[in-house]
XYZ file of C-alpha atoms in Angstrom:
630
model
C 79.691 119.870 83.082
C 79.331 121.695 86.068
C 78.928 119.003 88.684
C 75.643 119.946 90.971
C 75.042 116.338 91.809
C 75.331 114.437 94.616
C 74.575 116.479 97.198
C 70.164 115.819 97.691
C 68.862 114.445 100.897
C 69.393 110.603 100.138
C 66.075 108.875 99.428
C 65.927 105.481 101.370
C 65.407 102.561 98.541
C 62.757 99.597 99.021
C 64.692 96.833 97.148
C 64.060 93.715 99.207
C 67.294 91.743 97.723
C 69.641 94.073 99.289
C 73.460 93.352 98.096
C 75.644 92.656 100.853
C 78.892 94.672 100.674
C 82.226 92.622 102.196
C 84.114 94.730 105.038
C 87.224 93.200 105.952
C 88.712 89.811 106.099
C 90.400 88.946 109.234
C 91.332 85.395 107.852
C 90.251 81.972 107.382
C 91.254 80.501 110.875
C 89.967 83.384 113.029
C 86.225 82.625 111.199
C 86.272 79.057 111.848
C 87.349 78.947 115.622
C 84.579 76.977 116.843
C 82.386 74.013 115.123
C 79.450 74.144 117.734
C 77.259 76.101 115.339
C 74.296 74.641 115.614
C 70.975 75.354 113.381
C 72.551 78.054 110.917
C 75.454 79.697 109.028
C 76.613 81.469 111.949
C 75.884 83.285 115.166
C 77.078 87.076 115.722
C 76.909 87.437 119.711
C 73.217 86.578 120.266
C 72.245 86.961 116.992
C 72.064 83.871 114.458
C 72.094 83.420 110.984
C 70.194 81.272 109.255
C 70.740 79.137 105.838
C 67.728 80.782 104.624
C 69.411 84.338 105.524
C 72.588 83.043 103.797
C 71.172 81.671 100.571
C 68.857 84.601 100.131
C 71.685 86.851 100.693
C 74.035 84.709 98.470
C 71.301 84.790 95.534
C 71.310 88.403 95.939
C 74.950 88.951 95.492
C 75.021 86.406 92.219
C 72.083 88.216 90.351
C 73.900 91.097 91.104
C 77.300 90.040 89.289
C 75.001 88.383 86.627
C 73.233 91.806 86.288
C 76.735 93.947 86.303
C 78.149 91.705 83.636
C 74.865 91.130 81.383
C 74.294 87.810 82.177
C 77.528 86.660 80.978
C 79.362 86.203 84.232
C 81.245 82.564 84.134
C 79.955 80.111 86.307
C 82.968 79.650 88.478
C 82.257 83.715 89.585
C 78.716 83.112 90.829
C 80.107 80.524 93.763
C 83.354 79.549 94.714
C 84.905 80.014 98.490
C 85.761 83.630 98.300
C 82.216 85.309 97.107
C 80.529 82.553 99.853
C 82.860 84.356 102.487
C 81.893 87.697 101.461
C 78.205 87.215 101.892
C 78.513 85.971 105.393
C 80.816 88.612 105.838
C 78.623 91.180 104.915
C 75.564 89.238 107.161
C 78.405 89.502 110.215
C 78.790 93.199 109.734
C 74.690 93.675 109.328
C 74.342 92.012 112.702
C 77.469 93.700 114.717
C 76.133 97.531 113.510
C 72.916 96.377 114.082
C 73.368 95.236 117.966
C 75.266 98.295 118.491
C 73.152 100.492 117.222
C 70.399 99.107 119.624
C 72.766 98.967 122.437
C 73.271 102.645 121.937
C 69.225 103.242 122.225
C 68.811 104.190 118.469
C 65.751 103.546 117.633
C 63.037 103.949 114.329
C 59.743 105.751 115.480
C 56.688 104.263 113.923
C 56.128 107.422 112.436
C 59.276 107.956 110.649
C 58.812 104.039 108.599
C 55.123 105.469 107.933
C 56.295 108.563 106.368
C 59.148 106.369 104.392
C 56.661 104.166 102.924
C 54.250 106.470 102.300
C 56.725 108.544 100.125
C 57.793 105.273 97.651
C 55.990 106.077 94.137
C 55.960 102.008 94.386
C 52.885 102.575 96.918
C 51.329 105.434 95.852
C 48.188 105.962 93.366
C 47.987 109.697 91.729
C 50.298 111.117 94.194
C 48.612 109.317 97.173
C 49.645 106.270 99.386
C 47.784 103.151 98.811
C 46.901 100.224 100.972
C 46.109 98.281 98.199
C 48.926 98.862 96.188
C 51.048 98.092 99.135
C 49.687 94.924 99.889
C 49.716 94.182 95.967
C 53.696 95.112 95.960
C 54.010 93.086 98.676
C 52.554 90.139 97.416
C 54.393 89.975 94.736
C 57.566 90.081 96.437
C 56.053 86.639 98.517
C 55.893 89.127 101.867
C 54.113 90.245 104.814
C 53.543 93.693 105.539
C 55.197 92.893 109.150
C 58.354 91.092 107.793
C 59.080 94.079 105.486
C 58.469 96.498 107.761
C 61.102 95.040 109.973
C 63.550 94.799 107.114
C 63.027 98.530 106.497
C 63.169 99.642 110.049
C 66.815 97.704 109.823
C 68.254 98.952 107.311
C 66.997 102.361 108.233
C 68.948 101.921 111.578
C 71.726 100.626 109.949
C 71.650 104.120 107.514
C 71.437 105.910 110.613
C 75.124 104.586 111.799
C 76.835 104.772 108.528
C 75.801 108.107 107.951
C 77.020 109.071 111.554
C 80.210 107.984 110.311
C 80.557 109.526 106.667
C 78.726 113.025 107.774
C 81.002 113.760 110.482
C 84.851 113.185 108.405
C 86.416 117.184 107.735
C 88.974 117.441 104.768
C 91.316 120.147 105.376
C 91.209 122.527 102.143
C 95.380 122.305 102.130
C 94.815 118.610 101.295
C 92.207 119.124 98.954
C 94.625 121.593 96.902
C 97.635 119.616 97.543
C 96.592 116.096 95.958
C 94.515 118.377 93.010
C 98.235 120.073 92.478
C 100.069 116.479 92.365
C 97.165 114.514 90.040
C 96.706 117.664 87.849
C 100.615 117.908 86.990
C 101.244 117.206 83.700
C 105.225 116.059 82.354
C 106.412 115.824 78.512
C 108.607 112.682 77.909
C 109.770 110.622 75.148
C 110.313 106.915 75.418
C 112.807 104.563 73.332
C 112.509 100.589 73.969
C 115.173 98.377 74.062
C 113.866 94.900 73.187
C 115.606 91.282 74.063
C 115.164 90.812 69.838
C 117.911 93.040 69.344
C 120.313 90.678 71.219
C 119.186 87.295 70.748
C 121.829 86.799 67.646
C 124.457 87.326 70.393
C 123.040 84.292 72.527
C 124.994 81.558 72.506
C 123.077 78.337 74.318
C 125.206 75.056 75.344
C 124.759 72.281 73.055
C 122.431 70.362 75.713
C 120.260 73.588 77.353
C 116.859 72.611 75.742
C 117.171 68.879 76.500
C 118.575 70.016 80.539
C 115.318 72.451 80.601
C 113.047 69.779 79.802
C 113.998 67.560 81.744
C 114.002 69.611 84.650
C 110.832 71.211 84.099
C 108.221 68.071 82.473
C 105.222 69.571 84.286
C 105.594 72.794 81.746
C 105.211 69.948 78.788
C 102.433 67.637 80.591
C 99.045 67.538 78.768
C 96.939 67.660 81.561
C 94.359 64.470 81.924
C 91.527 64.780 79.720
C 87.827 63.804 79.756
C 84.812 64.033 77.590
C 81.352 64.247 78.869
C 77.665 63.890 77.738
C 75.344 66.414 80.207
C 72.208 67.301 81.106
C 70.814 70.667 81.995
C 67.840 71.838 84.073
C 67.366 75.558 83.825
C 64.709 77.900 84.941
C 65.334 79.979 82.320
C 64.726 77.176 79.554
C 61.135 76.107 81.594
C 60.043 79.801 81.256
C 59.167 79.401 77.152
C 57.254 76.533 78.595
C 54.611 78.440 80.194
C 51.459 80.728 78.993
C 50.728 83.942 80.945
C 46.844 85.314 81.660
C 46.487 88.561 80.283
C 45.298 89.528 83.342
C 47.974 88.797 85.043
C 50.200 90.910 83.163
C 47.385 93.448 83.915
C 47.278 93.163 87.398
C 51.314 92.941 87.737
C 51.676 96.666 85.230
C 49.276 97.924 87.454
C 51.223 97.170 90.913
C 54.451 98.194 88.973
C 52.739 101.321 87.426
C 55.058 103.693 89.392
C 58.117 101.895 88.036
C 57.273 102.735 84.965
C 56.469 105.945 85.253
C 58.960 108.574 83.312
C 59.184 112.120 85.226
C 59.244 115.618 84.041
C 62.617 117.062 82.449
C 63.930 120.119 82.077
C 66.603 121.968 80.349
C 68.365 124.597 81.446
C 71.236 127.243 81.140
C 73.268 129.101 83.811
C 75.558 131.739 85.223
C 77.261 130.866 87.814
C 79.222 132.912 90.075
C 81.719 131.182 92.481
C 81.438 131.672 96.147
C 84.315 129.838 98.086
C 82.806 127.907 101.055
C 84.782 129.506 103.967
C 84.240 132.894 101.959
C 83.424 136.318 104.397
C 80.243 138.176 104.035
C 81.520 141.169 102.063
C 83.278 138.415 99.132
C 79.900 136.941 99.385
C 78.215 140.404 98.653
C 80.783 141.194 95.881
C 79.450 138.040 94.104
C 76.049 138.758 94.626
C 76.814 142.408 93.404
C 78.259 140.556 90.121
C 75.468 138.506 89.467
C 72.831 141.299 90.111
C 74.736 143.175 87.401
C 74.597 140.741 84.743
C 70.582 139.726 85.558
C 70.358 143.862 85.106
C 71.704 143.610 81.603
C 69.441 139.926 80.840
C 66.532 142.088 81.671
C 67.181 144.546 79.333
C 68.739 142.452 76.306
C 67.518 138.078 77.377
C 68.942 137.467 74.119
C 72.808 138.228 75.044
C 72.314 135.334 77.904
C 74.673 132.524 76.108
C 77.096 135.346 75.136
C 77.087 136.426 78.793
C 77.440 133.098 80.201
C 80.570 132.214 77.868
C 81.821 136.139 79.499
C 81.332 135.795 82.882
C 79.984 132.346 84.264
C 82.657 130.571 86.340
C 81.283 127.000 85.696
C 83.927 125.655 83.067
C 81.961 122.840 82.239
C 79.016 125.003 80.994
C 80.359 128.446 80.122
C 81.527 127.230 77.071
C 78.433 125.965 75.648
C 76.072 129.277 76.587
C 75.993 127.810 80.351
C 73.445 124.557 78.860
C 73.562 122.207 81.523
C 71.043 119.852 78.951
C 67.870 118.098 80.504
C 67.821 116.892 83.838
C 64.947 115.219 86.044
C 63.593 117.244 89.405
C 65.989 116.360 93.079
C 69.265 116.199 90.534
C 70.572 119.198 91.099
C 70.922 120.908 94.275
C 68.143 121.964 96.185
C 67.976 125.625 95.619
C 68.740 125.470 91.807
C 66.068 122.475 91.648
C 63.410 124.496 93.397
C 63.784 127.628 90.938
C 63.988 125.496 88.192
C 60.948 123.497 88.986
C 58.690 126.563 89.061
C 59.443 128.253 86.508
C 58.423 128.895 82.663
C 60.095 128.505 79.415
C 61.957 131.188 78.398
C 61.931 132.537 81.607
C 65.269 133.608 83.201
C 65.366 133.633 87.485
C 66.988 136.542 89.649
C 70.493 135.136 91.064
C 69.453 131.973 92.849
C 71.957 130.878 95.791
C 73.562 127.683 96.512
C 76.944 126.260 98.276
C 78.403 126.662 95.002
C 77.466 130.189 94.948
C 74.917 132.896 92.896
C 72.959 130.707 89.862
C 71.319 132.812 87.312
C 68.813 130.174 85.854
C 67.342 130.282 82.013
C 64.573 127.679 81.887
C 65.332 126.743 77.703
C 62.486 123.417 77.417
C 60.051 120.945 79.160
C 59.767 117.427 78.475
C 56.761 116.433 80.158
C 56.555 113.118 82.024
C 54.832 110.692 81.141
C 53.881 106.914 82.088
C 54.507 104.019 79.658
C 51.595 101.940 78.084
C 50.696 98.646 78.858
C 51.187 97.800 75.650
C 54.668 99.563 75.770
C 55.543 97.137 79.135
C 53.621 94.001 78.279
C 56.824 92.096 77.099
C 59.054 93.138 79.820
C 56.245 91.984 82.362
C 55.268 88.902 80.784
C 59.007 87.846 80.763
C 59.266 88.767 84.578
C 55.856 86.406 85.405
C 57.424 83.693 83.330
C 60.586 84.111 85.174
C 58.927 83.893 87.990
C 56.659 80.980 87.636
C 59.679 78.834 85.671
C 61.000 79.868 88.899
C 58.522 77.732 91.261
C 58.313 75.150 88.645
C 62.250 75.051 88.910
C 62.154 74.723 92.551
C 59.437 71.789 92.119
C 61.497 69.907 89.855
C 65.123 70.126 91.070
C 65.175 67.293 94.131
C 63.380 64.723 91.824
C 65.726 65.658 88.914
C 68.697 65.276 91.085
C 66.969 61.717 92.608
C 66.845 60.509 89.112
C 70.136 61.272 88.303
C 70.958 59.319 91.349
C 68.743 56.028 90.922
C 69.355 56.054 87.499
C 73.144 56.251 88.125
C 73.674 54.652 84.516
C 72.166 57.329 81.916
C 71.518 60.820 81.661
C 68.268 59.920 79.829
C 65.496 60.009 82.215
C 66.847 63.173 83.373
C 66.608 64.999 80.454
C 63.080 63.404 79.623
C 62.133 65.415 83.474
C 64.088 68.577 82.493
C 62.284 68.051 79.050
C 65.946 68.608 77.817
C 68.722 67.027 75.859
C 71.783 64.638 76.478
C 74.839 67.173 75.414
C 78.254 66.471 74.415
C 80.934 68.630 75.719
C 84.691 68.980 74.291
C 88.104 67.387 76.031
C 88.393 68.844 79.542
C 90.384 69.224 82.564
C 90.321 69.105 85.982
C 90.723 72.737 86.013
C 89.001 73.887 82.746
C 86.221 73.436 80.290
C 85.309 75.287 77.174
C 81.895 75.375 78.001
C 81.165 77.921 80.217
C 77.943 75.454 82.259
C 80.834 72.683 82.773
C 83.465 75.209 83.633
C 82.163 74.798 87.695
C 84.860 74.026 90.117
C 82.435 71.770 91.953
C 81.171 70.026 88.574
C 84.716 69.437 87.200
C 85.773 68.077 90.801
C 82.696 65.359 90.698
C 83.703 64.606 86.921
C 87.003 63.484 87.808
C 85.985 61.753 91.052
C 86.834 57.783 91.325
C 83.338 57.064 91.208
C 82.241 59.266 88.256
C 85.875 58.255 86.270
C 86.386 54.792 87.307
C 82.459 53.517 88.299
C 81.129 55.216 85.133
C 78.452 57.035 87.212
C 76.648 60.115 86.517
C 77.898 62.986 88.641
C 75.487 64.227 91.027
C 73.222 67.586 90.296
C 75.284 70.710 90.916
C 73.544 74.188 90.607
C 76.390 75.370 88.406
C 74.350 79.122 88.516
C 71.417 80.302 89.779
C 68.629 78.595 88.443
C 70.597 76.128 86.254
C 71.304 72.357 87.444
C 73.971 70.063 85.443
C 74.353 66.190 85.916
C 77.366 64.660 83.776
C 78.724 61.069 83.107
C 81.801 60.539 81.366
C 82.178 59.496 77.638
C 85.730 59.062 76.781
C 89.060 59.663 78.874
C 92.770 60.096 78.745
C 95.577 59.922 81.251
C 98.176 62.504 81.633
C 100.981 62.200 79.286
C 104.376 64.511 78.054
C 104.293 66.498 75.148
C 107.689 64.847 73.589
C 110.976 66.541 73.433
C 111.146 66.719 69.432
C 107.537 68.675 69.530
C 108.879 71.376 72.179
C 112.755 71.869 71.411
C 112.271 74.693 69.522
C 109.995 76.567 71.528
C 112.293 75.915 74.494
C 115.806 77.088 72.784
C 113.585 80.116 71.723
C 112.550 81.008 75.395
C 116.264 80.401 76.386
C 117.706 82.845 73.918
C 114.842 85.412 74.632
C 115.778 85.062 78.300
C 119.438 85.835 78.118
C 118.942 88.443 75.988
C 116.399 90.345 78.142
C 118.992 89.940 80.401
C 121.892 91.494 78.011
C 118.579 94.558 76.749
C 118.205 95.107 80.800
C 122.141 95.434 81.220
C 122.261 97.429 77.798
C 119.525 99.554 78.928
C 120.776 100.801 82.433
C 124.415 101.561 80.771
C 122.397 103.992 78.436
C 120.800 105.373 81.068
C 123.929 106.125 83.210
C 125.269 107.966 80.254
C 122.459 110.012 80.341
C 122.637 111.256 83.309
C 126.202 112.111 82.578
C 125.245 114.037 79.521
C 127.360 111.897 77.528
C 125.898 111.267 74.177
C 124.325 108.019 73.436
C 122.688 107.925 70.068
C 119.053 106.865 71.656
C 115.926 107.484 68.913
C 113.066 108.913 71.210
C 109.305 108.605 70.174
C 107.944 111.835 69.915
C 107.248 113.887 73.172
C 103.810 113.747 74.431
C 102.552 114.994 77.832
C 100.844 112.921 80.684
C 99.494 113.256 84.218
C 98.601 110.718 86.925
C 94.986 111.050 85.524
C 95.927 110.440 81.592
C 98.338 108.108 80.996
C 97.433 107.948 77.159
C 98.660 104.193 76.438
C 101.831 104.169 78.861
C 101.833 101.391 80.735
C 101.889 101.744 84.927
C 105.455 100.964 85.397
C 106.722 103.557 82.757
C 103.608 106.238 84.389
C 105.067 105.412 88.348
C 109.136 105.701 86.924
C 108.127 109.406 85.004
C 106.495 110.630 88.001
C 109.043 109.655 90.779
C 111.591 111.045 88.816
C 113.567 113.581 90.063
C 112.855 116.881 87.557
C 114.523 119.621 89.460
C 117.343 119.697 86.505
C 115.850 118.963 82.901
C 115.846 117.384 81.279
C 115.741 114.214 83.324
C 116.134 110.905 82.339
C 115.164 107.286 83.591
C 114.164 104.299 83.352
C 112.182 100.572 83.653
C 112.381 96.788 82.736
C 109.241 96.548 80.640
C 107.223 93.519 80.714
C 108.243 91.703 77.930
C 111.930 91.863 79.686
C 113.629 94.609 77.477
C 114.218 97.507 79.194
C 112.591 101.341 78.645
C 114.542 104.220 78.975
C 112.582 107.760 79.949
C 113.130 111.210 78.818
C 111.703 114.310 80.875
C 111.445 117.397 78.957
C 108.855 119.524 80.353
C 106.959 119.867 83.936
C 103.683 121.624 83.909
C 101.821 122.623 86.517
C 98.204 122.625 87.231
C 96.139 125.721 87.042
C 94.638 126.816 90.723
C 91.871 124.423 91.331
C 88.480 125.769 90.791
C 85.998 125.571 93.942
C 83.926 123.096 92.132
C 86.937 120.650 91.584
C 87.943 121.458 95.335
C 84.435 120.644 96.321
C 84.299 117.353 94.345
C 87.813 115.853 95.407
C 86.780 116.623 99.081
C 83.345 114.889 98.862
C 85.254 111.850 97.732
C 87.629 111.895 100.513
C 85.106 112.338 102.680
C 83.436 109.151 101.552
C 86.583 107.445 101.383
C 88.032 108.407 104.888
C 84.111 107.600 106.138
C 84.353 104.508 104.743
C 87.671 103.195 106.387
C 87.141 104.679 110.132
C 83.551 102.340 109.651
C 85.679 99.733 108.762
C 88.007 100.334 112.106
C 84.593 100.716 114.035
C 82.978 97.363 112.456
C 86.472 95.679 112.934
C 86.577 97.175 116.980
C 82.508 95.326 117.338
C 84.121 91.976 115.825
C 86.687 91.659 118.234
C 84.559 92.269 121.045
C 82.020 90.051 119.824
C 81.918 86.602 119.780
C 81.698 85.310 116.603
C 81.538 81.651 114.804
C 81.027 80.291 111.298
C 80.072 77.192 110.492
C 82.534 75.262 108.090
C 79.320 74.951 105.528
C 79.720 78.532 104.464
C 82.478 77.341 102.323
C 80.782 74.271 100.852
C 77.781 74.504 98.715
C 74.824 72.188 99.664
């Protein structure tokens, strides 16, 4: 479909857990240079950060991956070194643009954070900005009017410099056409594989290979050592069917959230569009408008023709197909001068030639869905789940320093713990230092305190590790066993089978490239191709990406060409080139598009330079803890 989107003011968001976005990693040793941070995470030139900034911020970023992957992200995701350093990262490069952006006398009027608030449906009541709803949102959310007020004025700032950067990038149009030339390309090629299987009855292997192998490589063959566990869990998620909301609670909450639930106005419309290039003069500009008057002439006189007209003469090839119908869309989605027409007018109706950057828009308004706002009724499970969250939340936060005392006192059973979390005692499968079945034990930090000497050897519960948000495990170990060698009779054959699969890859690869050579000679070599398909950069249809980078580096200025790859299973792939298309000349739309996203792109790397320039002129030091969780 024609692609109008993307190109409305941007609409500042109030989301108070903001998701911190990594920039760069300059490594490990240059973040811990110092240990004299004192009373926080880190400080950023005068600036400090605080463990409350960091946990908040790191709680963010795993509800986010737990969000993204439908609460089914594994445990060792939501905190291990890496994501830890990425969240302080992100904090670092809040603070650098943030003192620079002062330093350079930027600045957020009173007035403009007024008119920002004021505009958030979140706050408003029948179109209108409310105090009370405000303060109601805000309450909710466990803040002052002052503290998120700040937090909006900073990350307005902050908007202020990024968009400085990804505003101001130019894309010459020769690049633009260049890389839509090269991805568009499309080749025709046949494939034939040459697989090891083919040679392994040629292998011969000495008498004593397997028995050499294994005893050169025993860790291959070591069962790893081995625990079993019985658990306890305390998760916020299992208090929440503990508790009983007031119905006027849920009341109170849909009406603070009202807005949210609001569902706007849609409309659906049809166009014709014709194409105005960007850098076009004033009489191809009046040619197109001369078009467009033309065919609104002829709608007046005959609105029934409009879909055959569109599928005539509209130059949007996503639409022009289908009548022009560019389906239902909500008001702001489409560029402002389409969205204003569209917005005022009736169905049926069809608009004089409406201009955009895209060029001359004649609009046929087809349907309205009106908006409308869902029920409490329609909401009350969705918010009664969110207030249970929310209280098993507190109640979670109540109970997890005596659950993690008793755990500790009562160093010999898991039972009084579990009577607290008003759980179970759990039973978990073998495990290993580096893996566990069960995706609450598989925690790096849990299966390191399993296998400690005093929870292996002392038979003492582990301590409490938050293992995800919300959701604190305790362990003690059941049964155990050492680390021991598969033996030699159980793995022979699997080993003389990877040595004969190995040498012959290496007689398939050898095979392979002789093939190939004759090829290129034109000699004939008997090789069955598949059947010839065609493929660009952009559809690779099933070919893996060492065959799709070998077809398009070969050389095709004689056809057809030939080449060839080792393919992953150690065979080798030989190539055929039959056929080179080229692209069509790129439509202004597609133009527009790739250029937009090199624009972001080449925005996005010289703010990475600029953040990168602050660091280094910035002092900045981490405290060790980042990496450890408390």
């Amino acid at each position: 479909m024609f692609n109008l989107i993307g190109n409305n003011k941007r609409l500042i968001q109030i989301i108070i857990g903001l998701i911190v976005v990594p920039f760069m990693f300059f490594g490990i040793d240059s973040y811990f240079r110092a240990s004299d941070v004192t009373q926080g995470m880190a400080t950023v030139g005068d600036y400090r950060i605080s463990q409350q900034e960091f946990n908040q911020a790191l709680r963010d970023r795993q509800e986010a991956i737990q969000r993204m992957l439908e609460g089914r992200a594994d445990a060792a995701l939501l905190d291990n070194p890496e994501l830890r350093l990425a969240v302080i990262e992100g904090l670092v490069r809040q603070k650098l643009l943030l003192n620079s952006a002062l330093r350079s006398g930027l600045a957020i009027s009173d007035q403009q954070l007024q008119t920002v608030i004021a505009e958030q449906q979140a706050f408003q009541d029948q179109g209108k900005f409310s105090f009370e709803r405000y303060n109601q949102y805000l309450r909710t959310q466990s803040m002052t009017p002052a503290i998120f007020e700040a937090r909006l004025r900073q990350d307005m700032l902050l908007q202020y410099v990024d968009d400085a950067y990804s505003d101001s990038v130019f894309v010459p149009r020769t690049v633009t056409e260049r890389l839509l030339r090269i991805s568009g390309q499309q080749r025709e090629i046949s494939q034939s594989a040459i697989s090891p299987e083919r040679f392994a009855a040629y292998v011969k292997l000495d008498a004593d290979a397997a028995q050499k192998y294994y005893d050169s490589r025993q860790d291959e063959y070591r069962i790893p050592e081995q625990v079993r566990v019985e658990y306890v869990t305390l998760s916020a998620d299992a208090l929440a069917s503990q508790f009983q909301v007031d119905p006027a609670a849920i009341q109170k909450a849909y009406e603070v959230q009202r807005a949210q639930h609001e569902v706007k106005e849609t409309r659906q419309a049809s166009h014709i569009l014709i194409t105005v290039d960007a850098g076009a003069t004033a009489e191809a500009k009046q040619k197109a408008r001369a078009k467009a008057d033309e065919i609104y002439g002829q709608l007046k006189q005959n609105p029934g023709k409009f879909a055959d007209l569109a599928k005539a003469h509209s130059q949007d090839p996503g639409s022009a197909a289908n009548g022009g119908d560019l389906g239902f869309f909500g008001p702001g989605t489409m560029v402002k001068p389409f969205d204003t027409a569209v917005f005022q007018m009736k169905t049926g109706e069809i608009s004089a030639p409406v201009e955009s950057q895209y060029g001359f828009h004649i609009i046929r308004l087809t349907a309205i869905r009106a908006g409308q706002t869902k029920s409490l009724e329609e909401m009350r499970g969705q918010i009664e789940a969110g207030l249970r969250k929310e209280l098993a939340g507190k109640k979670f936060a109540e109970l997890a320093e005596n659950f993690n005392n008793i755990v500790f006192e009562q160093s010999e059973s898991l039972n009084a713990a579990a009577q607290l979390a008003k759980s179970t005692v759990q039973q978990s499968d073998w495990i290993t230092r580096e893996h566990a079945a069960d995706a609450r034990l598989n925690n790096p930090k849990l299966l390191q305190s399993v296998f400690s000497e005093d929870v292996l050897k002392n038979k003492r519960n582990t301590e409490a590790i938050e293992v995800a948000p919300g959701v604190l495990v305790a362990a003690r170990i059941m049964e155990h066993k050492a680390s021991s060698m598969r033996p030699y009779a159980d793995v022979s054959a699997e080993i003389v089978r990877k040595l004969t699969l190995r040498k012959a890859a290496q007689l398939a690869i050898q095979d392979g490239r002789d093939r190939l050579e004759k090829l290129k000679q034109g000699k004939d070599t008997q090789v069955a191709w598949s059947a010839p398909q065609l493929v660009s950069r952009n559809e690779a249809k099933g070919l893996i990406e060492p065959v799709m980078r070998q077809v398009f580096k070969a050389d095709t200025s004689k056809l057809p060409a030939y080449s060839g790859v080792e393919s992953p299973d150690g065979g080798f792939i030989l190539l055929k080139i039959s056929k080179v298309v080229e692209t069509e000349k790129a439509t202004p739309e597609q133009q527009n598009a790739l250029s937009d996203a090199l624009r972001q792109l080449i925005g996005q790397e010289e703010m990475s330079a600029y953040v990168a320039s602050l660091r280094k002129k910035t002092d900045v030091k981490l405290s060790k803890d980042v990496l450890e969780k408390k």
